XYZ file of C-alpha atoms in Angstrom:
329
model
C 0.000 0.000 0.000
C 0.841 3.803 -0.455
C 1.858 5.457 2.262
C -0.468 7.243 4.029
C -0.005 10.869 2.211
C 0.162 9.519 -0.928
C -3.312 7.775 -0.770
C -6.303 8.767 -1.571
C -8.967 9.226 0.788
C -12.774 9.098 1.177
C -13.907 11.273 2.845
C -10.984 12.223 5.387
C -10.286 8.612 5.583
C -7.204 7.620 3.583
C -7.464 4.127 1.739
C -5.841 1.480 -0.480
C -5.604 2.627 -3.876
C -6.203 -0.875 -5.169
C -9.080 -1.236 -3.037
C -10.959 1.391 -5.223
C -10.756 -1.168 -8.143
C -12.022 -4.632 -8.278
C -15.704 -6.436 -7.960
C -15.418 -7.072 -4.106
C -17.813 -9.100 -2.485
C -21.401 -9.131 -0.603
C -20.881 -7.646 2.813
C -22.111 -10.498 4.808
C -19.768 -13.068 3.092
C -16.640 -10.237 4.011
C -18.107 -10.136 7.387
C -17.453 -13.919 7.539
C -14.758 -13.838 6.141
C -13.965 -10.817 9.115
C -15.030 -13.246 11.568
C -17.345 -10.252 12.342
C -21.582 -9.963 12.875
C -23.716 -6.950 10.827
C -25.684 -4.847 12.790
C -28.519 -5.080 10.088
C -29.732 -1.939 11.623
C -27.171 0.530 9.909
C -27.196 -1.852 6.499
C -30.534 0.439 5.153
C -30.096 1.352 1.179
C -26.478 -0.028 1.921
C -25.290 -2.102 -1.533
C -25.550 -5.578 -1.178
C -22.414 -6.307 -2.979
C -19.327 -4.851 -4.130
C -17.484 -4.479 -0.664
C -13.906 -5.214 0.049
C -11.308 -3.696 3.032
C -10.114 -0.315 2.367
C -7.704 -0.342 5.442
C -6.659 -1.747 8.225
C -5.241 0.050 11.892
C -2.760 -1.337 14.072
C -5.989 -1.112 16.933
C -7.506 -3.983 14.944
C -10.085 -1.472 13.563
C -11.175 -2.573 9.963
C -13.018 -0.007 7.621
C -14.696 -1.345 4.786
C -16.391 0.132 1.326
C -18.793 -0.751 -1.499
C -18.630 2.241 -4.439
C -22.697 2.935 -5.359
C -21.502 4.340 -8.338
C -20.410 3.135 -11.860
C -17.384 5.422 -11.583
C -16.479 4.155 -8.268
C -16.196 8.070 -7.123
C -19.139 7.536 -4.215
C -18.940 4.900 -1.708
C -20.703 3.990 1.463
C -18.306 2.904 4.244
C -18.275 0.224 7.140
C -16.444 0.141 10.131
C -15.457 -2.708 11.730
C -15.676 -2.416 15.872
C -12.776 -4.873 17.105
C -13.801 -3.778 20.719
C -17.442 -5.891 20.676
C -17.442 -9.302 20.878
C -18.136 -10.947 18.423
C -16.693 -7.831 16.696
C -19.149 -5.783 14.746
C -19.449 -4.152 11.524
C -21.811 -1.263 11.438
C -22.499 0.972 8.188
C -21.718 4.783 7.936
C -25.431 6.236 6.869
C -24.101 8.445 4.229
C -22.353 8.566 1.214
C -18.865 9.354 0.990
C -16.742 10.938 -1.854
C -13.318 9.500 -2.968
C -11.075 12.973 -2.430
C -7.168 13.340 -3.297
C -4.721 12.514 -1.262
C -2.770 14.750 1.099
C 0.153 15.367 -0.884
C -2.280 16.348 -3.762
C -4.228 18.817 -2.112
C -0.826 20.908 -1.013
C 0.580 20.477 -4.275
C 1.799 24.384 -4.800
C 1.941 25.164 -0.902
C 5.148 26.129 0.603
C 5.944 27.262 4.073
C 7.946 30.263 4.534
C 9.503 32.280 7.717
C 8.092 36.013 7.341
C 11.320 38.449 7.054
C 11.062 39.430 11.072
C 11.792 35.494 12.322
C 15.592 36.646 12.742
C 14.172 39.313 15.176
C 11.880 36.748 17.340
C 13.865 35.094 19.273
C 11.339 33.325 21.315
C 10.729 30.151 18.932
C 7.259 30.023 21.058
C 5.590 33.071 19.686
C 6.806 32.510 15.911
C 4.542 32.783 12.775
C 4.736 30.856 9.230
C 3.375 31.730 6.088
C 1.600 28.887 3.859
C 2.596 30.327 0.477
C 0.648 29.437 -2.633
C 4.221 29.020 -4.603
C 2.026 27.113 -7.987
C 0.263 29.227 -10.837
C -3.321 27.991 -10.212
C -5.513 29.324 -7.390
C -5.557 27.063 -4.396
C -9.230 26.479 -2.404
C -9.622 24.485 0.785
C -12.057 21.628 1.137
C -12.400 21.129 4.450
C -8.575 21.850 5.775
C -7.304 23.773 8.782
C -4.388 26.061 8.240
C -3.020 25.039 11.734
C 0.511 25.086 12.005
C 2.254 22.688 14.964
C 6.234 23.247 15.754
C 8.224 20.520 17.427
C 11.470 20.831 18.723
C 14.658 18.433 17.792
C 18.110 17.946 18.894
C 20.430 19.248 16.080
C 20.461 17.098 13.267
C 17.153 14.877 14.605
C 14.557 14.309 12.081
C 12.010 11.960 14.687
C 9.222 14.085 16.324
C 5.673 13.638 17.517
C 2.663 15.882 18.467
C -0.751 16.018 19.276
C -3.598 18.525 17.973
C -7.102 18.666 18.181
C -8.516 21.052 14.883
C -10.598 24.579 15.973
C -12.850 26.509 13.805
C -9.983 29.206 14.113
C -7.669 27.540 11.726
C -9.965 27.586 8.884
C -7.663 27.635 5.205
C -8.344 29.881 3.058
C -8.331 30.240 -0.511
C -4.828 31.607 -2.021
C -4.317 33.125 -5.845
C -0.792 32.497 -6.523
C 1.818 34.200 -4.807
C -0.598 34.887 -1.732
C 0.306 33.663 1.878
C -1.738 32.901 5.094
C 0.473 34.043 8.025
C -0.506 31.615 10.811
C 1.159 31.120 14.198
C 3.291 28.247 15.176
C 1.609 26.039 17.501
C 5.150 25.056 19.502
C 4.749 21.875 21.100
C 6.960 21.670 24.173
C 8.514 18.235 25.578
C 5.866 16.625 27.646
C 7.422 17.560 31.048
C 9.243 21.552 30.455
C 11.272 20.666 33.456
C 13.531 18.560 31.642
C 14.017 21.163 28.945
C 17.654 22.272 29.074
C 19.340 25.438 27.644
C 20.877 25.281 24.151
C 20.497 25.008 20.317
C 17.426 22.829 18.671
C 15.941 22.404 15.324
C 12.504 23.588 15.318
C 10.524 21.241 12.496
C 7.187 23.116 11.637
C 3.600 21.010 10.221
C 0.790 22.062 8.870
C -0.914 19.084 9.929
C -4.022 18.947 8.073
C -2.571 19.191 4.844
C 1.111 16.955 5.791
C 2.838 19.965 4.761
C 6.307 20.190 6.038
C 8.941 23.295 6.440
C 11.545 22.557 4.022
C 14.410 22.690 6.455
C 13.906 23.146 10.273
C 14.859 26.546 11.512
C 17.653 26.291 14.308
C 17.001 27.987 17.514
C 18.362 28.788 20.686
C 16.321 27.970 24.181
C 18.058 30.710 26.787
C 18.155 29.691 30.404
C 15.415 32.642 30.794
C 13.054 31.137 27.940
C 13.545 27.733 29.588
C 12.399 29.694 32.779
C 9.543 31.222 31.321
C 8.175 28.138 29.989
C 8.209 25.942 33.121
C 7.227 28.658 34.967
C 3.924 29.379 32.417
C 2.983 25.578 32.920
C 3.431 25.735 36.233
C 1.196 28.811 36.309
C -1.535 26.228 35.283
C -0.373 22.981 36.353
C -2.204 21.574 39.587
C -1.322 18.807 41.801
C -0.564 15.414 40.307
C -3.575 14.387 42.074
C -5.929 16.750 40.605
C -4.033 16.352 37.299
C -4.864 12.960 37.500
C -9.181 13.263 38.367
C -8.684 15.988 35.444
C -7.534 13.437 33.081
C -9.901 10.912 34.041
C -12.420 13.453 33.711
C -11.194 14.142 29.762
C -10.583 10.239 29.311
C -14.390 9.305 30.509
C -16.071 12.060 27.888
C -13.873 10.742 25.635
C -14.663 7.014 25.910
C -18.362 8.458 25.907
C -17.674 10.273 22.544
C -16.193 7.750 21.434
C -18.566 4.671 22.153
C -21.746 7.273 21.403
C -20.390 6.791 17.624
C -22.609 3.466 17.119
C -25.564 5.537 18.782
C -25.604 8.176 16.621
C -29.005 7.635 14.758
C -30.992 6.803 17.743
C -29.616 10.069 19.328
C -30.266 12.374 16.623
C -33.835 10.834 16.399
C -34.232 11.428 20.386
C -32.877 15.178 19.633
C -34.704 16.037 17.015
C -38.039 15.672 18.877
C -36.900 17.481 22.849
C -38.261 20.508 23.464
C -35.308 21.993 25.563
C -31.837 21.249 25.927
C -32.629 19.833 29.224
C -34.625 16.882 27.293
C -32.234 16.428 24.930
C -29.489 15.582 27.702
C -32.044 13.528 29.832
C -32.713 11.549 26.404
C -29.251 11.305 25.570
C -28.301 9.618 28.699
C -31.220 7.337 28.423
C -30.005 6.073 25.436
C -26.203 6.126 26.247
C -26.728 4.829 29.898
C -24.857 7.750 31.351
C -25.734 10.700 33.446
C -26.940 13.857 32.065
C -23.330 15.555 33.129
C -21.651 13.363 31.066
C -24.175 13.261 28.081
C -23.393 16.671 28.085
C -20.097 16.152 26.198
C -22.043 13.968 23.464
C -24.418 16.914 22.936
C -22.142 19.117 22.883
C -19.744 16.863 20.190
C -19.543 18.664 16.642
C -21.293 17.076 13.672
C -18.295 16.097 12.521
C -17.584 13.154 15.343
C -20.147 11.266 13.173
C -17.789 11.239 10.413
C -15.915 7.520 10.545
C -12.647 9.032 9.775
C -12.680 10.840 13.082
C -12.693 7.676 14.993
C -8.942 7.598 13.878
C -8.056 10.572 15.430
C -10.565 10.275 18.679
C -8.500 7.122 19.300
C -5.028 9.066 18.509
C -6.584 11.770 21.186
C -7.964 9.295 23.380
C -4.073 7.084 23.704
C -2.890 10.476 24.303
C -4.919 11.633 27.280
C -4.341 8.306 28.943
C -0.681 8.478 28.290
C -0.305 11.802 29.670
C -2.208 10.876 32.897
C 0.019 7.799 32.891
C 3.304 9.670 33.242
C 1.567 11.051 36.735
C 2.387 8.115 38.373
């Protein structure tokens, strides 16, 4: 298979290429096949035929996809749950359109420091420009312009972050030669107290898109800016205790958000018909099991948590949070 920003996607989900060709098969003989049941209840209008895997995740998750088109440029997609047993596979209600693949859709972007970055010398308040570099105007689908920075030792090309996307980092459309100046989202080391004063190589993401600074800029953490960075988390940082009920707190909505997924028609159905926001919670939790505190965060969960592609990055999200409250001890 491709790698991942090379293939193409439906919807935000990226796939097999040469899953998009090919007959396929009925999806109760791949759900044998699977080892896995049907809820019959999300298989409405669904084809009958023509489904195959369109990827696999290291969590065991399995999504799966039958084009309804000649073309094969619509699909409806499956999901398989590996956390029910027997494991599940439950079909997306709507129809999803196969979309290019990340290294496609930033064909002509560049990133480039704005002339002042030699003046900045604090690498944590430090701004990009996404520079349409191609001769055609560029137009967002449905990307973010949100830029993440993440510091290496000299030389060191591995790094990891974590973002969650906010209607504040909405692209926008560039003619060529235009720019989006956007602010660098640093990403610290997980604990600033083991920070140490000297020279790293700042690597810069616009994460959304996979597009990558060119070469990392080098920069210099002072003793002060070391200073002022543990001392601005620890501005904010309670005790490891409370830390801890805090992420247990985020990790429980989360699971909620999460395992609400499979619910999602019965709760829009009990939604649709409350009268007041206080029915819609009570209903919620009736259907989720929950108290209305914590059906608050399914409520309150964007439309786009019903997209199957999100479950990706609710798990990525969800590994993090219990990571994080992990390293408390």
């Amino acid at each position: 298979m491709a790698s991942m920003d090379d293939a193409p996607r439906i919807g935000d989900l990226e796939v097999d290429g040469d899953a998009l060709t090919g007959d396929g098969a009925t999806l109760s003989e791949l759900a044998d096949e699977l080892a896995c049941g049907v809820d019959e209840t999300t298989t409405a209008e669904a084809p009958s035929d023509g489904w195959r895997v369109l990827r696999r995740l290291e969590s065991g998750a399995v999504y799966l996809g039958s084009p309804v088109d000649a073309d094969h440029r619509t699909w409806r997609v499956a999901q398989v749950h590996p956390g029910e047993q027997p494991p599940v596979v439950r079909v997306h209600p709507d129809t999803l359109v196969v979309r290019p693949s990340r290294a496609e859709r930033r064909q002509g972007l560049v990133l480039r420091w704005p002339p002042f970055v030699e003046e900045q010398h604090d690498p944590s308040e430090l701004a990009i420009d996404i520079v349409n570099a191609g001769t055609t105007r560029w137009t967002p689908e449905n990307e973010g312009f949100r830029a993440v920075g993440a510091l290496t030792a000299p030389g060191g090309t591995e790094f990891s972050f974590g973002w969650v996307s906010s209607a504040a980092d909405r692209a926008v459309p560039l003619d060529p030669g235009e720019y989006a100046r956007v602010p660098v989202q640093l990403q610290l080391l997980s604990e600033p107290t083991s920070l140490q004063p000297g020279h790293y190589d700042l690597h810069v993401v616009v994460v959304e898109l996979g597009l990558r600074l060119a070469e990392p800029l080098r920069v210099e953490l002072t003793a002060e800016l070391v200073a002022r960075q543990v001392a601005k988390q620890n501005r904010h940082r309670a005790d490891p205790a409370s830390e801890r009920r805090a992420f247990d707190r985020q990790i429980e909505a989360e699971q909620l958000r999460v395992g609400a997924r499979r619910s999602w028609p019965e709760i829009a159905e009990v939604v649709g018909s409350a009268v007041s926001d206080d029915e819609a919670l009570e209903r919620i939790a009736a259907v989720l099991g929950t108290t209305t505190e914590h059906a608050a965060s399914v409520y309150d969960a964007s439309l786009r948590a019903m997209v199957m592609a999100d479950a990706d990055r609710r798990d990525e999200q969800l590994q993090e949070l219990i990571r994080q409250r992990d390293t408390l001890g």
